[in-house]
Amino acid sequence: MTRRTFVIAIDGPAASGKSSTAQMVAEKLGYLHVDSGSLYRAATAATLRDQSDPSKWTEQAVLDAARPVELRAARTSFYPLLEGRAIEDEIRGGEVTDNVSRVAQMPRVREWVNQKVRDAAKSRNVVVDGRDMGTMVFPDADLKIFLVADSRERAARRLRQRGTPASQQMLDDETMRITGRDARDAGQTVPAADSVMIDTTGLTQQEQVEQIVTLSKQRSG
Ligand code: C5P
């Protein structure tokens, strides 16, 4: 069946500002935001609850642990619930962040996430963000954006988000964590041939959002 909803796919590497930008674009257009990374994170958090040693995780164990995860629609976004409860703090923690790329390499886990994201877009106009939204999940998306930014700038933004004053050492450490995750996620972080590349290094959040909203209005006629 042909999809009748409007889909904006925003991809890019870790901490490139995808999720906050996608959320703001969704709010401006009256669409719902779907953060596909939050599902990989929810599957990771659920598995950590069952087995604290990630070296023992099998694909089947991750799928079993992730079964009670659902994607719930709120006013401006979909968000994951685990056994009926919101798990935002848990999925943003360091242990989940350190182990999520391992879970994201599992093909059946990727199918599980992709299905949930596609289901969300069946009845609503959405802004989806992730790594492979414009390539694998919505190759027919109405607008595809690929955000890039210098790794040190991404690290600085992450630290600013946390609101703690950052030393040079903290900035070095965060840059290393981000480039490490870039390397682990490189296989699935490939821009679609028909995506619009936006380098956000020198842009404000507002400017990025405006560019995407303008492109989207052009595409929707
Ligand atoms: O976007 P975020 O950094 O929260 O995503 C967490 C992790 O989920 C990424 O590091 C990556 O391993 C995985 N991911 C993915 N494909 C997506 C979205 C996220 O592999 N579409």
PDB file of C-alpha atoms and ligand atoms in Angstrom:
ATOM      1  CA  MET A   1       0.000   0.000   0.000  1.00  0.00           C
ATOM      2  CA  THR A   2       1.327   3.476  -0.791  1.00  0.00           C
ATOM      3  CA  ARG A   3       2.038   5.659   2.192  1.00  0.00           C
ATOM      4  CA  ARG A   4      -0.139   8.765   2.402  1.00  0.00           C
ATOM      5  CA  THR A   5       1.616  10.513   5.277  1.00  0.00           C
ATOM      6  CA  PHE A   6       4.497  13.008   4.929  1.00  0.00           C
ATOM      7  CA  VAL A   7       7.868  11.745   6.173  1.00  0.00           C
ATOM      8  CA  ILE A   8      10.940  13.886   6.868  1.00  0.00           C
ATOM      9  CA  ALA A   9      14.027  11.742   7.550  1.00  0.00           C
ATOM     10  CA  ILE A  10      16.911  13.358   9.455  1.00  0.00           C
ATOM     11  CA  ASP A  11      20.098  11.289   9.718  1.00  0.00           C
ATOM     12  CA  GLY A  12      23.604  11.978  10.936  1.00  0.00           C
ATOM     13  CA  PRO A  13      26.318  10.901  13.372  1.00  0.00           C
ATOM     14  CA  ALA A  14      26.212  10.949  17.194  1.00  0.00           C
ATOM     15  CA  ALA A  15      25.453  14.314  18.796  1.00  0.00           C
ATOM     16  CA  SER A  16      24.959  16.072  15.457  1.00  0.00           C
ATOM     17  CA  GLY A  17      21.804  17.648  16.858  1.00  0.00           C
ATOM     18  CA  LYS A  18      19.404  15.339  14.997  1.00  0.00           C
ATOM     19  CA  SER A  19      16.939  14.707  17.790  1.00  0.00           C
ATOM     20  CA  SER A  20      16.579  18.246  19.110  1.00  0.00           C
ATOM     21  CA  THR A  21      16.358  19.584  15.548  1.00  0.00           C
ATOM     22  CA  ALA A  22      13.839  16.900  14.531  1.00  0.00           C
ATOM     23  CA  GLN A  23      11.745  17.701  17.611  1.00  0.00           C
ATOM     24  CA  MET A  24      11.657  21.425  16.812  1.00  0.00           C
ATOM     25  CA  VAL A  25      10.864  20.825  13.131  1.00  0.00           C
ATOM     26  CA  ALA A  26       8.020  18.506  14.154  1.00  0.00           C
ATOM     27  CA  GLU A  27       6.605  21.109  16.527  1.00  0.00           C
ATOM     28  CA  LYS A  28       6.734  23.859  13.876  1.00  0.00           C
ATOM     29  CA  LEU A  29       4.964  21.708  11.288  1.00  0.00           C
ATOM     30  CA  GLY A  30       2.504  19.999  13.643  1.00  0.00           C
ATOM     31  CA  TYR A  31       4.059  16.587  12.919  1.00  0.00           C
ATOM     32  CA  LEU A  32       5.166  13.955  15.420  1.00  0.00           C
ATOM     33  CA  HIS A  33       8.836  13.298  16.132  1.00  0.00           C
ATOM     34  CA  VAL A  34      10.127   9.702  16.161  1.00  0.00           C
ATOM     35  CA  ASP A  35      13.652   9.185  17.551  1.00  0.00           C
ATOM     36  CA  SER A  36      14.749   5.769  16.248  1.00  0.00           C
ATOM     37  CA  GLY A  37      17.850   5.851  18.473  1.00  0.00           C
ATOM     38  CA  SER A  38      15.536   5.867  21.515  1.00  0.00           C
ATOM     39  CA  LEU A  39      14.334   2.383  20.485  1.00  0.00           C
ATOM     40  CA  TYR A  40      17.891   1.012  20.207  1.00  0.00           C
ATOM     41  CA  ARG A  41      18.506   2.590  23.605  1.00  0.00           C
ATOM     42  CA  ALA A  42      15.288   1.103  25.073  1.00  0.00           C
ATOM     43  CA  ALA A  43      16.273  -2.387  23.835  1.00  0.00           C
ATOM     44  CA  THR A  44      19.715  -1.905  25.419  1.00  0.00           C
ATOM     45  CA  ALA A  45      18.259  -0.706  28.740  1.00  0.00           C
ATOM     46  CA  ALA A  46      15.823  -3.645  28.820  1.00  0.00           C
ATOM     47  CA  THR A  47      18.655  -6.121  28.195  1.00  0.00           C
ATOM     48  CA  LEU A  48      20.867  -4.531  30.862  1.00  0.00           C
ATOM     49  CA  ARG A  49      18.071  -5.116  33.385  1.00  0.00           C
ATOM     50  CA  ASP A  50      18.187  -8.866  32.608  1.00  0.00           C
ATOM     51  CA  GLN A  51      21.922  -9.360  32.130  1.00  0.00           C
ATOM     52  CA  SER A  52      24.491  -6.846  33.367  1.00  0.00           C
ATOM     53  CA  ASP A  53      27.391  -8.396  31.419  1.00  0.00           C
ATOM     54  CA  PRO A  54      27.048  -7.221  27.778  1.00  0.00           C
ATOM     55  CA  SER A  55      29.604  -9.774  26.562  1.00  0.00           C
ATOM     56  CA  LYS A  56      26.938 -12.443  27.252  1.00  0.00           C
ATOM     57  CA  TRP A  57      24.217 -10.779  25.163  1.00  0.00           C
ATOM     58  CA  THR A  58      22.839 -12.741  22.229  1.00  0.00           C
ATOM     59  CA  GLU A  59      20.517 -11.342  19.581  1.00  0.00           C
ATOM     60  CA  GLN A  60      17.681 -13.526  20.900  1.00  0.00           C
ATOM     61  CA  ALA A  61      18.240 -12.308  24.489  1.00  0.00           C
ATOM     62  CA  VAL A  62      18.019  -8.675  23.298  1.00  0.00           C
ATOM     63  CA  LEU A  63      14.828  -9.365  21.304  1.00  0.00           C
ATOM     64  CA  ASP A  64      13.253 -11.147  24.298  1.00  0.00           C
ATOM     65  CA  ALA A  65      14.176  -8.325  26.663  1.00  0.00           C
ATOM     66  CA  ALA A  66      12.852  -5.722  24.192  1.00  0.00           C
ATOM     67  CA  ARG A  67       9.438  -7.401  23.750  1.00  0.00           C
ATOM     68  CA  PRO A  68       7.705  -5.222  26.420  1.00  0.00           C
ATOM     69  CA  VAL A  69       8.962  -2.013  24.762  1.00  0.00           C
ATOM     70  CA  GLU A  70       6.259   0.018  23.021  1.00  0.00           C
ATOM     71  CA  LEU A  71       6.268   3.330  21.222  1.00  0.00           C
ATOM     72  CA  ARG A  72       3.600   5.680  22.591  1.00  0.00           C
ATOM     73  CA  ALA A  73       2.338   8.825  20.847  1.00  0.00           C
ATOM     74  CA  ALA A  74       2.260  12.016  22.934  1.00  0.00           C
ATOM     75  CA  ARG A  75       1.381  15.535  21.757  1.00  0.00           C
ATOM     76  CA  THR A  76       4.534  16.255  19.737  1.00  0.00           C
ATOM     77  CA  SER A  77       6.502  13.003  19.748  1.00  0.00           C
ATOM     78  CA  PHE A  78       6.527   9.260  20.111  1.00  0.00           C
ATOM     79  CA  TYR A  79       8.476   7.964  23.096  1.00  0.00           C
ATOM     80  CA  PRO A  80       9.375   4.451  24.280  1.00  0.00           C
ATOM     81  CA  LEU A  81       7.790   2.782  27.294  1.00  0.00           C
ATOM     82  CA  LEU A  82       9.164  -0.330  28.969  1.00  0.00           C
ATOM     83  CA  GLU A  83       6.519  -2.405  30.738  1.00  0.00           C
ATOM     84  CA  GLY A  84       4.233   0.618  30.509  1.00  0.00           C
ATOM     85  CA  ARG A  85       6.685   3.075  32.114  1.00  0.00           C
ATOM     86  CA  ALA A  86       8.652   5.986  30.633  1.00  0.00           C
ATOM     87  CA  ILE A  87      12.384   5.276  30.679  1.00  0.00           C
ATOM     88  CA  GLU A  88      13.927   8.513  29.395  1.00  0.00           C
ATOM     89  CA  ASP A  89      16.565   8.892  32.159  1.00  0.00           C
ATOM     90  CA  GLU A  90      17.547   5.225  31.994  1.00  0.00           C
ATOM     91  CA  ILE A  91      18.058   5.219  28.209  1.00  0.00           C
ATOM     92  CA  ARG A  92      20.238   8.381  28.274  1.00  0.00           C
ATOM     93  CA  GLY A  93      22.616   6.968  30.938  1.00  0.00           C
ATOM     94  CA  GLY A  94      26.287   6.148  30.308  1.00  0.00           C
ATOM     95  CA  GLU A  95      25.869   2.373  30.504  1.00  0.00           C
ATOM     96  CA  VAL A  96      23.230   2.345  27.773  1.00  0.00           C
ATOM     97  CA  THR A  97      25.249   4.786  25.619  1.00  0.00           C
ATOM     98  CA  ASP A  98      28.378   2.608  25.934  1.00  0.00           C
ATOM     99  CA  ASN A  99      26.554  -0.567  24.859  1.00  0.00           C
ATOM    100  CA  VAL A 100      23.903   0.582  22.395  1.00  0.00           C
ATOM    101  CA  SER A 101      26.118   0.280  19.280  1.00  0.00           C
ATOM    102  CA  ARG A 102      26.620  -3.440  19.992  1.00  0.00           C
ATOM    103  CA  VAL A 103      22.839  -3.958  20.047  1.00  0.00           C
ATOM    104  CA  ALA A 104      22.451  -1.850  16.900  1.00  0.00           C
ATOM    105  CA  GLN A 105      24.698  -4.272  14.975  1.00  0.00           C
ATOM    106  CA  MET A 106      22.133  -7.092  15.415  1.00  0.00           C
ATOM    107  CA  PRO A 107      20.102  -7.477  12.175  1.00  0.00           C
ATOM    108  CA  ARG A 108      16.875  -8.694  13.816  1.00  0.00           C
ATOM    109  CA  VAL A 109      17.011  -5.868  16.346  1.00  0.00           C
ATOM    110  CA  ARG A 110      17.332  -3.455  13.415  1.00  0.00           C
ATOM    111  CA  GLU A 111      14.229  -5.057  11.824  1.00  0.00           C
ATOM    112  CA  TRP A 112      12.374  -4.706  15.151  1.00  0.00           C
ATOM    113  CA  VAL A 113      13.192  -0.974  15.359  1.00  0.00           C
ATOM    114  CA  ASN A 114      12.424  -0.358  11.671  1.00  0.00           C
ATOM    115  CA  GLN A 115       9.011  -1.977  11.968  1.00  0.00           C
ATOM    116  CA  LYS A 116       8.072   0.138  15.000  1.00  0.00           C
ATOM    117  CA  VAL A 117       9.188   3.341  13.257  1.00  0.00           C
ATOM    118  CA  ARG A 118       7.294   2.468  10.050  1.00  0.00           C
ATOM    119  CA  ASP A 119       4.156   1.655  12.080  1.00  0.00           C
ATOM    120  CA  ALA A 120       4.383   5.083  13.738  1.00  0.00           C
ATOM    121  CA  ALA A 121       4.435   6.747  10.298  1.00  0.00           C
ATOM    122  CA  LYS A 122       1.411   4.832   9.000  1.00  0.00           C
ATOM    123  CA  SER A 123      -1.182   7.227  10.308  1.00  0.00           C
ATOM    124  CA  ARG A 124       0.764  10.393  11.202  1.00  0.00           C
ATOM    125  CA  ASN A 125       3.032  12.881   9.452  1.00  0.00           C
ATOM    126  CA  VAL A 126       6.412  12.390  11.105  1.00  0.00           C
ATOM    127  CA  VAL A 127       9.941  13.684  11.450  1.00  0.00           C
ATOM    128  CA  VAL A 128      12.088  10.592  12.046  1.00  0.00           C
ATOM    129  CA  ASP A 129      15.704  10.781  13.073  1.00  0.00           C
ATOM    130  CA  GLY A 130      18.521   8.255  13.228  1.00  0.00           C
ATOM    131  CA  ARG A 131      21.297   6.885  11.042  1.00  0.00           C
ATOM    132  CA  ASP A 132      19.519   4.991   8.258  1.00  0.00           C
ATOM    133  CA  MET A 133      16.059   6.575   8.094  1.00  0.00           C
ATOM    134  CA  GLY A 134      16.599   7.960   4.566  1.00  0.00           C
ATOM    135  CA  THR A 135      18.377   4.862   3.240  1.00  0.00           C
ATOM    136  CA  MET A 136      16.852   1.690   4.763  1.00  0.00           C
ATOM    137  CA  VAL A 137      13.685   2.633   6.603  1.00  0.00           C
ATOM    138  CA  PHE A 138      12.091   5.297   4.388  1.00  0.00           C
ATOM    139  CA  PRO A 139      13.866   5.194   1.012  1.00  0.00           C
ATOM    140  CA  ASP A 140      10.752   7.033  -0.294  1.00  0.00           C
ATOM    141  CA  ALA A 141      10.808   9.799   2.383  1.00  0.00           C
ATOM    142  CA  ASP A 142       9.464  13.131   1.147  1.00  0.00           C
ATOM    143  CA  LEU A 143      12.528  15.004   2.438  1.00  0.00           C
ATOM    144  CA  LYS A 144      15.881  13.577   3.524  1.00  0.00           C
ATOM    145  CA  ILE A 145      18.387  15.575   5.547  1.00  0.00           C
ATOM    146  CA  PHE A 146      21.877  14.486   6.600  1.00  0.00           C
ATOM    147  CA  LEU A 147      23.353  16.611   9.404  1.00  0.00           C
ATOM    148  CA  VAL A 148      27.101  16.794   9.906  1.00  0.00           C
ATOM    149  CA  ALA A 149      29.208  18.786  12.378  1.00  0.00           C
ATOM    150  CA  ASP A 150      32.807  18.859  13.478  1.00  0.00           C
ATOM    151  CA  SER A 151      33.407  16.259  16.258  1.00  0.00           C
ATOM    152  CA  ARG A 152      34.801  18.803  18.748  1.00  0.00           C
ATOM    153  CA  GLU A 153      31.797  21.052  18.198  1.00  0.00           C
ATOM    154  CA  ARG A 154      29.495  18.067  18.773  1.00  0.00           C
ATOM    155  CA  ALA A 155      31.343  17.270  22.024  1.00  0.00           C
ATOM    156  CA  ALA A 156      31.065  20.894  23.166  1.00  0.00           C
ATOM    157  CA  ARG A 157      27.309  20.883  22.467  1.00  0.00           C
ATOM    158  CA  ARG A 158      26.855  17.647  24.440  1.00  0.00           C
ATOM    159  CA  LEU A 159      28.674  19.123  27.419  1.00  0.00           C
ATOM    160  CA  ARG A 160      26.650  22.351  27.204  1.00  0.00           C
ATOM    161  CA  GLN A 161      23.452  20.261  27.172  1.00  0.00           C
ATOM    162  CA  ARG A 162      24.539  18.676  30.467  1.00  0.00           C
ATOM    163  CA  GLY A 163      24.925  22.170  31.891  1.00  0.00           C
ATOM    164  CA  THR A 164      28.203  21.569  33.738  1.00  0.00           C
ATOM    165  CA  PRO A 165      31.252  23.827  33.118  1.00  0.00           C
ATOM    166  CA  ALA A 166      33.659  21.809  30.959  1.00  0.00           C
ATOM    167  CA  SER A 167      37.463  21.686  31.197  1.00  0.00           C
ATOM    168  CA  GLN A 168      39.742  20.992  28.182  1.00  0.00           C
ATOM    169  CA  GLN A 169      40.174  17.447  29.510  1.00  0.00           C
ATOM    170  CA  MET A 170      36.411  16.873  29.582  1.00  0.00           C
ATOM    171  CA  LEU A 171      36.147  18.214  26.035  1.00  0.00           C
ATOM    172  CA  ASP A 172      38.953  15.881  24.879  1.00  0.00           C
ATOM    173  CA  ASP A 173      37.299  12.892  26.590  1.00  0.00           C
ATOM    174  CA  GLU A 174      33.852  13.652  25.138  1.00  0.00           C
ATOM    175  CA  THR A 175      35.343  14.145  21.632  1.00  0.00           C
ATOM    176  CA  MET A 176      36.966  10.716  21.940  1.00  0.00           C
ATOM    177  CA  ARG A 177      33.711   9.092  23.080  1.00  0.00           C
ATOM    178  CA  ILE A 178      31.864  10.642  20.125  1.00  0.00           C
ATOM    179  CA  THR A 179      34.463   9.639  17.503  1.00  0.00           C
ATOM    180  CA  GLY A 180      34.504   6.120  19.017  1.00  0.00           C
ATOM    181  CA  ARG A 181      30.728   5.864  18.568  1.00  0.00           C
ATOM    182  CA  ASP A 182      31.068   7.302  15.021  1.00  0.00           C
ATOM    183  CA  ALA A 183      33.481   4.468  14.191  1.00  0.00           C
ATOM    184  CA  ARG A 184      31.210   1.769  15.661  1.00  0.00           C
ATOM    185  CA  ASP A 185      28.129   3.174  13.861  1.00  0.00           C
ATOM    186  CA  ALA A 186      29.901   3.951  10.559  1.00  0.00           C
ATOM    187  CA  GLY A 187      28.330   0.992   8.713  1.00  0.00           C
ATOM    188  CA  GLN A 188      24.793   2.306   9.060  1.00  0.00           C
ATOM    189  CA  THR A 189      25.561   6.066   8.996  1.00  0.00           C
ATOM    190  CA  VAL A 190      25.615   6.663   5.257  1.00  0.00           C
ATOM    191  CA  PRO A 191      23.846   9.623   3.611  1.00  0.00           C
ATOM    192  CA  ALA A 192      21.144   8.753   1.087  1.00  0.00           C
ATOM    193  CA  ALA A 193      22.110   9.812  -2.451  1.00  0.00           C
ATOM    194  CA  ASP A 194      19.098  12.147  -2.564  1.00  0.00           C
ATOM    195  CA  SER A 195      19.609  13.709   0.887  1.00  0.00           C
ATOM    196  CA  VAL A 196      20.334  17.374   1.548  1.00  0.00           C
ATOM    197  CA  MET A 197      23.580  17.672   3.522  1.00  0.00           C
ATOM    198  CA  ILE A 198      23.638  20.412   6.166  1.00  0.00           C
ATOM    199  CA  ASP A 199      26.882  21.203   8.012  1.00  0.00           C
ATOM    200  CA  THR A 200      25.692  22.618  11.333  1.00  0.00           C
ATOM    201  CA  THR A 201      29.136  23.508  12.731  1.00  0.00           C
ATOM    202  CA  GLY A 202      28.613  27.248  12.353  1.00  0.00           C
ATOM    203  CA  LEU A 203      24.815  27.280  12.541  1.00  0.00           C
ATOM    204  CA  THR A 204      22.517  27.973  15.465  1.00  0.00           C
ATOM    205  CA  GLN A 205      19.794  25.458  16.245  1.00  0.00           C
ATOM    206  CA  GLN A 206      17.223  27.981  15.047  1.00  0.00           C
ATOM    207  CA  GLU A 207      18.975  28.325  11.671  1.00  0.00           C
ATOM    208  CA  GLN A 208      19.071  24.539  11.138  1.00  0.00           C
ATOM    209  CA  VAL A 209      15.401  24.245  11.985  1.00  0.00           C
ATOM    210  CA  GLU A 210      14.440  27.103   9.639  1.00  0.00           C
ATOM    211  CA  GLN A 211      16.378  25.548   6.731  1.00  0.00           C
ATOM    212  CA  ILE A 212      14.599  22.207   7.158  1.00  0.00           C
ATOM    213  CA  VAL A 213      11.155  23.768   7.601  1.00  0.00           C
ATOM    214  CA  THR A 214      11.687  25.841   4.424  1.00  0.00           C
ATOM    215  CA  LEU A 215      12.784  22.771   2.427  1.00  0.00           C
ATOM    216  CA  SER A 216       9.833  20.829   3.740  1.00  0.00           C
ATOM    217  CA  LYS A 217       7.333  23.545   2.733  1.00  0.00           C
ATOM    218  CA  GLN A 218       8.877  23.570  -0.768  1.00  0.00           C
ATOM    219  CA  ARG A 219       8.464  19.793  -1.036  1.00  0.00           C
ATOM    220  CA  SER A 220       4.906  19.666   0.269  1.00  0.00           C
ATOM    221  CA  GLY A 221       3.913  22.385  -2.208  1.00  0.00           C
TER     222      GLY A 221
HETATM  223  O1  C5P B   1      20.722   8.740  18.022  1.00  0.00           O
HETATM  224  P1  C5P B   1      21.368   8.122  19.232  1.00  0.00           P
HETATM  225  O2  C5P B   1      22.788   8.541  19.407  1.00  0.00           O
HETATM  226  O3  C5P B   1      20.563   8.272  20.480  1.00  0.00           O
HETATM  227  O4  C5P B   1      21.373   6.554  18.903  1.00  0.00           O
HETATM  228  C1  C5P B   1      21.910   5.628  19.811  1.00  0.00           C
HETATM  229  C2  C5P B   1      22.556   4.497  19.020  1.00  0.00           C
HETATM  230  O5  C5P B   1      21.579   3.760  18.319  1.00  0.00           O
HETATM  231  C3  C5P B   1      23.592   4.921  17.989  1.00  0.00           C
HETATM  232  O6  C5P B   1      24.888   5.078  18.558  1.00  0.00           O
HETATM  233  C4  C5P B   1      23.545   3.750  16.991  1.00  0.00           C
HETATM  234  O7  C5P B   1      24.351   2.695  17.449  1.00  0.00           O
HETATM  235  C5  C5P B   1      22.095   3.289  17.083  1.00  0.00           C
HETATM  236  N1  C5P B   1      21.260   3.768  15.989  1.00  0.00           N
HETATM  237  C6  C5P B   1      21.306   3.097  14.778  1.00  0.00           C
HETATM  238  N2  C5P B   1      20.443   3.423  13.777  1.00  0.00           N
HETATM  239  C7  C5P B   1      19.536   4.412  13.948  1.00  0.00           C
HETATM  240  C8  C5P B   1      19.486   5.139  15.171  1.00  0.00           C
HETATM  241  C9  C5P B   1      20.378   4.799  16.168  1.00  0.00           C
HETATM  242  O8  C5P B   1      22.128   2.190  14.607  1.00  0.00           O
HETATM  243  N3  C5P B   1      18.684   4.690  12.981  1.00  0.00           N
END
